[in-house]
C-alpha cells in the first residue's frame, strides 16, 4: 500500500512538473487605423501611444498582452461580452458610457476639432451652417454632430468606419469638414498637407482604457496607471509620441480614481 502511495505521489509530482501553469494573458482590443494612438506596422505589429500604455500596464500587473484588431464600434460589444479584457482607441470617458462600461483613470486630455481643406472658409462653428460634416461611426465626433448639428445648421452628417476615409473625403472636397479628436487629426494631417485644423472645440474629453463592469483586473490596471504617472513613465511615453512633455496638472501626470457613473 505504501508503495502505491509513493508511486502515486511521484506520478502526481511528475504531471505537475510537466504541466506548469500557463501565464495569464489579457486581450486588448484596438481600432488600428488610429495613429498616433494605435496602428499596425507592415509586419502586423501594433504600435502607438496607447499600445505602449497597455503593454506597460500588463507588465506591471504581471500578465502577458495580446492585441486584437477591431472596428471602433465593435470595441464596446467586445468588452461587454468578455470577448476582450480591455479596449483602447482614444475612447473618451463619458457618463453615458459609464452606465454600461467601466474605465481606468484617464491618461490623456483632449479637445474636439473640425478638420478640412487648408483653403477652407470655415474658421468658427458658426461657419458650419449649411455644410456637410463627416464623422467616425460611434465616436465622440459623431456624438458632437448629433447634439449640435441642428443648432449649428449642418446640411448633412456622413458617417465613416475609418478615419483615413473621412480625411480623404475632406481632402477631396466631398465633405466640408470632419469632426473628431484633436491629437489624432493633428498627427494624421502631418502626412496630408492639404488639410488643416479649422476649428478647435473645447470638450473636456479624457481618454482611458475601457473594460466591462466588475472586471477582476480593473483595480490593478488603474493602480498601475497611477504608478506610471507618479514615476514619470507615462510622461515619457507622451514625449515619445507627441514630442513634448504633458501639460502640468493634466490627466497624463495626475493620478486619479476609477471613474464612476453619475
JSON list of N, CA, C and O in Angstrom, two decimals, residues 215-254:
[
{"chain": "A", "resi": 215, "resn": "UNK", "atom": "N", "xyz": [-14.69, 43.94, -13.95]},
{"chain": "A", "resi": 215, "resn": "UNK", "atom": "CA", "xyz": [-13.57, 43.12, -14.41]},
{"chain": "A", "resi": 215, "resn": "UNK", "atom": "C", "xyz": [-12.59, 42.94, -13.25]},
{"chain": "A", "resi": 215, "resn": "UNK", "atom": "O", "xyz": [-12.22, 43.91, -12.58]},
{"chain": "A", "resi": 216, "resn": "UNK", "atom": "N", "xyz": [-12.12, 41.72, -13.03]},
{"chain": "A", "resi": 216, "resn": "UNK", "atom": "CA", "xyz": [-11.26, 41.47, -11.86]},
{"chain": "A", "resi": 216, "resn": "UNK", "atom": "C", "xyz": [-9.91, 42.19, -11.90]},
{"chain": "A", "resi": 216, "resn": "UNK", "atom": "O", "xyz": [-9.26, 42.32, -10.85]},
{"chain": "A", "resi": 217, "resn": "UNK", "atom": "N", "xyz": [-9.48, 42.65, -13.06]},
{"chain": "A", "resi": 217, "resn": "UNK", "atom": "CA", "xyz": [-8.19, 43.33, -13.16]},
{"chain": "A", "resi": 217, "resn": "UNK", "atom": "C", "xyz": [-8.31, 44.85, -13.26]},
{"chain": "A", "resi": 217, "resn": "UNK", "atom": "O", "xyz": [-7.31, 45.54, -13.41]},
{"chain": "A", "resi": 218, "resn": "UNK", "atom": "N", "xyz": [-9.53, 45.37, -13.17]},
{"chain": "A", "resi": 218, "resn": "UNK", "atom": "CA", "xyz": [-9.70, 46.82, -13.32]},
{"chain": "A", "resi": 218, "resn": "UNK", "atom": "C", "xyz": [-8.93, 47.60, -12.27]},
{"chain": "A", "resi": 218, "resn": "UNK", "atom": "O", "xyz": [-8.22, 48.56, -12.58]},
{"chain": "A", "resi": 219, "resn": "UNK", "atom": "N", "xyz": [-9.07, 47.21, -11.01]},
{"chain": "A", "resi": 219, "resn": "UNK", "atom": "CA", "xyz": [-8.40, 47.95, -9.93]},
{"chain": "A", "resi": 219, "resn": "UNK", "atom": "C", "xyz": [-6.88, 47.89, -10.09]},
{"chain": "A", "resi": 219, "resn": "UNK", "atom": "O", "xyz": [-6.18, 48.90, -9.89]},
{"chain": "A", "resi": 220, "resn": "UNK", "atom": "N", "xyz": [-6.36, 46.71, -10.45]},
{"chain": "A", "resi": 220, "resn": "UNK", "atom": "CA", "xyz": [-4.91, 46.59, -10.63]},
{"chain": "A", "resi": 220, "resn": "UNK", "atom": "C", "xyz": [-4.43, 47.43, -11.81]},
{"chain": "A", "resi": 220, "resn": "UNK", "atom": "O", "xyz": [-3.37, 48.06, -11.74]},
{"chain": "A", "resi": 221, "resn": "UNK", "atom": "N", "xyz": [-5.20, 47.43, -12.89]},
{"chain": "A", "resi": 221, "resn": "UNK", "atom": "CA", "xyz": [-4.83, 48.25, -14.05]},
{"chain": "A", "resi": 221, "resn": "UNK", "atom": "C", "xyz": [-4.85, 49.73, -13.68]},
{"chain": "A", "resi": 221, "resn": "UNK", "atom": "O", "xyz": [-3.96, 50.50, -14.08]},
{"chain": "A", "resi": 222, "resn": "UNK", "atom": "N", "xyz": [-5.85, 50.13, -12.91]},
{"chain": "A", "resi": 222, "resn": "UNK", "atom": "CA", "xyz": [-5.94, 51.53, -12.51]},
{"chain": "A", "resi": 222, "resn": "UNK", "atom": "C", "xyz": [-4.76, 51.92, -11.61]},
{"chain": "A", "resi": 222, "resn": "UNK", "atom": "O", "xyz": [-4.17, 52.99, -11.77]},
{"chain": "A", "resi": 223, "resn": "UNK", "atom": "N", "xyz": [-4.40, 51.03, -10.68]},
{"chain": "A", "resi": 223, "resn": "UNK", "atom": "CA", "xyz": [-3.25, 51.30, -9.82]},
{"chain": "A", "resi": 223, "resn": "UNK", "atom": "C", "xyz": [-1.96, 51.40, -10.63]},
{"chain": "A", "resi": 223, "resn": "UNK", "atom": "O", "xyz": [-1.09, 52.24, -10.34]},
{"chain": "A", "resi": 224, "resn": "UNK", "atom": "N", "xyz": [-1.84, 50.55, -11.65]},
{"chain": "A", "resi": 224, "resn": "UNK", "atom": "CA", "xyz": [-0.64, 50.58, -12.50]},
{"chain": "A", "resi": 224, "resn": "UNK", "atom": "C", "xyz": [-0.53, 51.92, -13.22]},
{"chain": "A", "resi": 224, "resn": "UNK", "atom": "O", "xyz": [0.56, 52.51, -13.31]},
{"chain": "A", "resi": 225, "resn": "UNK", "atom": "N", "xyz": [-1.65, 52.42, -13.75]},
{"chain": "A", "resi": 225, "resn": "UNK", "atom": "CA", "xyz": [-1.62, 53.70, -14.45]},
{"chain": "A", "resi": 225, "resn": "UNK", "atom": "C", "xyz": [-1.27, 54.83, -13.48]},
{"chain": "A", "resi": 225, "resn": "UNK", "atom": "O", "xyz": [-0.50, 55.73, -13.81]},
{"chain": "A", "resi": 226, "resn": "UNK", "atom": "N", "xyz": [-1.83, 54.77, -12.28]},
{"chain": "A", "resi": 226, "resn": "UNK", "atom": "CA", "xyz": [-1.48, 55.78, -11.27]},
{"chain": "A", "resi": 226, "resn": "UNK", "atom": "C", "xyz": [0.00, 55.78, -10.97]},
{"chain": "A", "resi": 226, "resn": "UNK", "atom": "O", "xyz": [0.62, 56.85, -10.86]},
{"chain": "A", "resi": 227, "resn": "UNK", "atom": "N", "xyz": [0.58, 54.59, -10.83]},
{"chain": "A", "resi": 227, "resn": "UNK", "atom": "CA", "xyz": [2.01, 54.49, -10.56]},
{"chain": "A", "resi": 227, "resn": "UNK", "atom": "C", "xyz": [2.84, 55.00, -11.74]},
{"chain": "A", "resi": 227, "resn": "UNK", "atom": "O", "xyz": [3.90, 55.62, -11.56]},
{"chain": "A", "resi": 228, "resn": "UNK", "atom": "N", "xyz": [2.37, 54.74, -12.95]},
{"chain": "A", "resi": 228, "resn": "UNK", "atom": "CA", "xyz": [3.08, 55.22, -14.15]},
{"chain": "A", "resi": 228, "resn": "UNK", "atom": "C", "xyz": [3.11, 56.75, -14.20]},
{"chain": "A", "resi": 228, "resn": "UNK", "atom": "O", "xyz": [4.05, 57.35, -14.70]},
{"chain": "A", "resi": 229, "resn": "UNK", "atom": "N", "xyz": [2.06, 57.37, -13.68]},
{"chain": "A", "resi": 229, "resn": "UNK", "atom": "CA", "xyz": [2.04, 58.83, -13.61]},
{"chain": "A", "resi": 229, "resn": "UNK", "atom": "C", "xyz": [3.02, 59.33, -12.56]},
{"chain": "A", "resi": 229, "resn": "UNK", "atom": "O", "xyz": [3.78, 60.29, -12.78]},
{"chain": "A", "resi": 230, "resn": "UNK", "atom": "N", "xyz": [3.01, 58.68, -11.42]},
{"chain": "A", "resi": 230, "resn": "UNK", "atom": "CA", "xyz": [3.85, 59.10, -10.30]},
{"chain": "A", "resi": 230, "resn": "UNK", "atom": "C", "xyz": [5.33, 58.98, -10.60]},
{"chain": "A", "resi": 230, "resn": "UNK", "atom": "O", "xyz": [6.13, 59.87, -10.25]},
{"chain": "A", "resi": 231, "resn": "UNK", "atom": "N", "xyz": [5.73, 57.88, -11.27]},
{"chain": "A", "resi": 231, "resn": "UNK", "atom": "CA", "xyz": [7.16, 57.66, -11.50]},
{"chain": "A", "resi": 231, "resn": "UNK", "atom": "C", "xyz": [7.65, 58.22, -12.84]},
{"chain": "A", "resi": 231, "resn": "UNK", "atom": "O", "xyz": [8.82, 58.06, -13.20]},
{"chain": "A", "resi": 232, "resn": "UNK", "atom": "N", "xyz": [6.76, 58.90, -13.60]},
{"chain": "A", "resi": 232, "resn": "UNK", "atom": "CA", "xyz": [7.18, 59.56, -14.82]},
{"chain": "A", "resi": 232, "resn": "UNK", "atom": "C", "xyz": [7.14, 58.71, -16.08]},
{"chain": "A", "resi": 232, "resn": "UNK", "atom": "O", "xyz": [7.43, 59.21, -17.17]},
{"chain": "A", "resi": 233, "resn": "UNK", "atom": "N", "xyz": [6.76, 57.44, -15.95]},
{"chain": "A", "resi": 233, "resn": "UNK", "atom": "CA", "xyz": [6.72, 56.56, -17.13]},
{"chain": "A", "resi": 233, "resn": "UNK", "atom": "C", "xyz": [5.71, 57.05, -18.16]},
{"chain": "A", "resi": 233, "resn": "UNK", "atom": "O", "xyz": [5.99, 57.06, -19.37]},
{"chain": "A", "resi": 234, "resn": "UNK", "atom": "N", "xyz": [4.55, 57.46, -17.71]},
{"chain": "A", "resi": 234, "resn": "UNK", "atom": "CA", "xyz": [3.52, 57.91, -18.64]},
{"chain": "A", "resi": 234, "resn": "UNK", "atom": "C", "xyz": [3.93, 59.20, -19.34]},
{"chain": "A", "resi": 234, "resn": "UNK", "atom": "O", "xyz": [3.68, 59.39, -20.54]},
{"chain": "A", "resi": 235, "resn": "UNK", "atom": "N", "xyz": [4.60, 60.09, -18.60]},
{"chain": "A", "resi": 235, "resn": "UNK", "atom": "CA", "xyz": [5.08, 61.33, -19.22]},
{"chain": "A", "resi": 235, "resn": "UNK", "atom": "C", "xyz": [6.12, 61.02, -20.30]},
{"chain": "A", "resi": 235, "resn": "UNK", "atom": "O", "xyz": [6.16, 61.68, -21.35]},
{"chain": "A", "resi": 236, "resn": "UNK", "atom": "N", "xyz": [6.96, 60.02, -20.06]},
{"chain": "A", "resi": 236, "resn": "UNK", "atom": "CA", "xyz": [7.97, 59.63, -21.05]},
{"chain": "A", "resi": 236, "resn": "UNK", "atom": "C", "xyz": [7.31, 59.06, -22.30]},
{"chain": "A", "resi": 236, "resn": "UNK", "atom": "O", "xyz": [7.76, 59.33, -23.43]},
{"chain": "A", "resi": 237, "resn": "UNK", "atom": "N", "xyz": [6.25, 58.26, -22.14]},
{"chain": "A", "resi": 237, "resn": "UNK", "atom": "CA", "xyz": [5.53, 57.72, -23.30]},
{"chain": "A", "resi": 237, "resn": "UNK", "atom": "C", "xyz": [4.90, 58.87, -24.08]},
{"chain": "A", "resi": 237, "resn": "UNK", "atom": "O", "xyz": [4.92, 58.89, -25.32]},
{"chain": "A", "resi": 238, "resn": "UNK", "atom": "N", "xyz": [4.33, 59.84, -23.37]},
{"chain": "A", "resi": 238, "resn": "UNK", "atom": "CA", "xyz": [3.75, 61.02, -24.02]},
{"chain": "A", "resi": 238, "resn": "UNK", "atom": "C", "xyz": [4.80, 61.75, -24.86]},
{"chain": "A", "resi": 238, "resn": "UNK", "atom": "O", "xyz": [4.54, 62.11, -26.02]},
{"chain": "A", "resi": 239, "resn": "UNK", "atom": "N", "xyz": [5.98, 61.95, -24.31]},
{"chain": "A", "resi": 239, "resn": "UNK", "atom": "CA", "xyz": [7.01, 62.68, -25.05]},
{"chain": "A", "resi": 239, "resn": "UNK", "atom": "C", "xyz": [7.48, 61.90, -26.27]},
{"chain": "A", "resi": 239, "resn": "UNK", "atom": "O", "xyz": [7.80, 62.48, -27.31]},
{"chain": "A", "resi": 240, "resn": "UNK", "atom": "N", "xyz": [7.53, 60.58, -26.14]},
{"chain": "A", "resi": 240, "resn": "UNK", "atom": "CA", "xyz": [7.93, 59.74, -27.27]},
{"chain": "A", "resi": 240, "resn": "UNK", "atom": "C", "xyz": [7.00, 59.94, -28.46]},
{"chain": "A", "resi": 240, "resn": "UNK", "atom": "O", "xyz": [7.44, 60.05, -29.61]},
{"chain": "A", "resi": 241, "resn": "UNK", "atom": "N", "xyz": [5.69, 60.01, -28.20]},
{"chain": "A", "resi": 241, "resn": "UNK", "atom": "CA", "xyz": [4.72, 60.04, -29.29]},
{"chain": "A", "resi": 241, "resn": "UNK", "atom": "C", "xyz": [4.30, 61.43, -29.72]},
{"chain": "A", "resi": 241, "resn": "UNK", "atom": "O", "xyz": [3.90, 61.62, -30.86]},
{"chain": "A", "resi": 242, "resn": "UNK", "atom": "N", "xyz": [4.42, 62.41, -28.84]},
{"chain": "A", "resi": 242, "resn": "UNK", "atom": "CA", "xyz": [3.97, 63.76, -29.18]},
{"chain": "A", "resi": 242, "resn": "UNK", "atom": "C", "xyz": [5.10, 64.78, -29.23]},
{"chain": "A", "resi": 242, "resn": "UNK", "atom": "O", "xyz": [4.90, 65.93, -29.63]},
{"chain": "A", "resi": 243, "resn": "UNK", "atom": "N", "xyz": [6.30, 64.38, -28.80]},
{"chain": "A", "resi": 243, "resn": "UNK", "atom": "CA", "xyz": [7.46, 65.25, -28.91]},
{"chain": "A", "resi": 243, "resn": "UNK", "atom": "C", "xyz": [7.55, 66.34, -27.86]},
{"chain": "A", "resi": 243, "resn": "UNK", "atom": "O", "xyz": [8.48, 67.14, -27.90]},
{"chain": "A", "resi": 244, "resn": "UNK", "atom": "N", "xyz": [6.61, 66.37, -26.93]},
{"chain": "A", "resi": 244, "resn": "UNK", "atom": "CA", "xyz": [6.61, 67.39, -25.89]},
{"chain": "A", "resi": 244, "resn": "UNK", "atom": "C", "xyz": [6.22, 66.75, -24.56]},
{"chain": "A", "resi": 244, "resn": "UNK", "atom": "O", "xyz": [5.61, 65.67, -24.53]},
{"chain": "A", "resi": 245, "resn": "UNK", "atom": "N", "xyz": [6.54, 67.43, -23.46]},
{"chain": "A", "resi": 245, "resn": "UNK", "atom": "CA", "xyz": [6.11, 66.97, -22.15]},
{"chain": "A", "resi": 245, "resn": "UNK", "atom": "C", "xyz": [4.61, 67.22, -21.99]},
{"chain": "A", "resi": 245, "resn": "UNK", "atom": "O", "xyz": [4.07, 68.18, -22.55]},
{"chain": "A", "resi": 246, "resn": "UNK", "atom": "N", "xyz": [3.91, 66.38, -21.23]},
{"chain": "A", "resi": 246, "resn": "UNK", "atom": "CA", "xyz": [2.48, 66.63, -20.99]},
{"chain": "A", "resi": 246, "resn": "UNK", "atom": "C", "xyz": [2.29, 67.88, -20.15]},
{"chain": "A", "resi": 246, "resn": "UNK", "atom": "O", "xyz": [3.19, 68.31, -19.42]},
{"chain": "A", "resi": 247, "resn": "UNK", "atom": "N", "xyz": [1.12, 68.49, -20.28]},
{"chain": "A", "resi": 247, "resn": "UNK", "atom": "CA", "xyz": [0.82, 69.70, -19.53]},
{"chain": "A", "resi": 247, "resn": "UNK", "atom": "C", "xyz": [0.75, 69.40, -18.03]},
{"chain": "A", "resi": 247, "resn": "UNK", "atom": "O", "xyz": [0.17, 68.38, -17.62]},
{"chain": "A", "resi": 248, "resn": "UNK", "atom": "N", "xyz": [1.35, 70.25, -17.19]},
{"chain": "A", "resi": 248, "resn": "UNK", "atom": "CA", "xyz": [1.22, 70.07, -15.74]},
{"chain": "A", "resi": 248, "resn": "UNK", "atom": "C", "xyz": [-0.25, 70.07, -15.33]},
{"chain": "A", "resi": 248, "resn": "UNK", "atom": "O", "xyz": [-1.05, 70.84, -15.84]},
{"chain": "A", "resi": 249, "resn": "UNK", "atom": "N", "xyz": [-0.60, 69.17, -14.45]},
{"chain": "A", "resi": 249, "resn": "UNK", "atom": "CA", "xyz": [-1.97, 69.09, -13.99]},
{"chain": "A", "resi": 249, "resn": "UNK", "atom": "C", "xyz": [-2.91, 68.31, -14.89]},
{"chain": "A", "resi": 249, "resn": "UNK", "atom": "O", "xyz": [-4.08, 68.13, -14.57]},
{"chain": "A", "resi": 250, "resn": "UNK", "atom": "N", "xyz": [-2.40, 67.82, -16.03]},
{"chain": "A", "resi": 250, "resn": "UNK", "atom": "CA", "xyz": [-3.25, 67.07, -16.96]},
{"chain": "A", "resi": 250, "resn": "UNK", "atom": "C", "xyz": [-3.43, 65.63, -16.47]},
{"chain": "A", "resi": 250, "resn": "UNK", "atom": "O", "xyz": [-2.76, 65.16, -15.55]},
{"chain": "A", "resi": 251, "resn": "UNK", "atom": "N", "xyz": [-4.32, 64.90, -17.14]},
{"chain": "A", "resi": 251, "resn": "UNK", "atom": "CA", "xyz": [-4.57, 63.51, -16.79]},
{"chain": "A", "resi": 251, "resn": "UNK", "atom": "C", "xyz": [-3.35, 62.62, -17.01]},
{"chain": "A", "resi": 251, "resn": "UNK", "atom": "O", "xyz": [-3.29, 61.52, -16.46]},
{"chain": "A", "resi": 252, "resn": "UNK", "atom": "N", "xyz": [-2.40, 63.07, -17.81]},
{"chain": "A", "resi": 252, "resn": "UNK", "atom": "CA", "xyz": [-1.22, 62.27, -18.09]},
{"chain": "A", "resi": 252, "resn": "UNK", "atom": "C", "xyz": [-0.28, 62.22, -16.90]},
{"chain": "A", "resi": 252, "resn": "UNK", "atom": "O", "xyz": [0.53, 61.29, -16.78]},
{"chain": "A", "resi": 253, "resn": "UNK", "atom": "N", "xyz": [-0.37, 63.18, -16.00]},
{"chain": "A", "resi": 253, "resn": "UNK", "atom": "CA", "xyz": [0.57, 63.23, -14.87]},
{"chain": "A", "resi": 253, "resn": "UNK", "atom": "C", "xyz": [-0.12, 63.22, -13.51]},
{"chain": "A", "resi": 253, "resn": "UNK", "atom": "O", "xyz": [0.54, 63.08, -12.48]},
{"chain": "A", "resi": 254, "resn": "UNK", "atom": "N", "xyz": [-1.44, 63.33, -13.47]},
{"chain": "A", "resi": 254, "resn": "UNK", "atom": "CA", "xyz": [-2.15, 63.43, -12.20]},
{"chain": "A", "resi": 254, "resn": "UNK", "atom": "C", "xyz": [-2.90, 62.12, -11.90]},
{"chain": "A", "resi": 254, "resn": "UNK", "atom": "O", "xyz": [-3.86, 61.77, -12.59]}
]
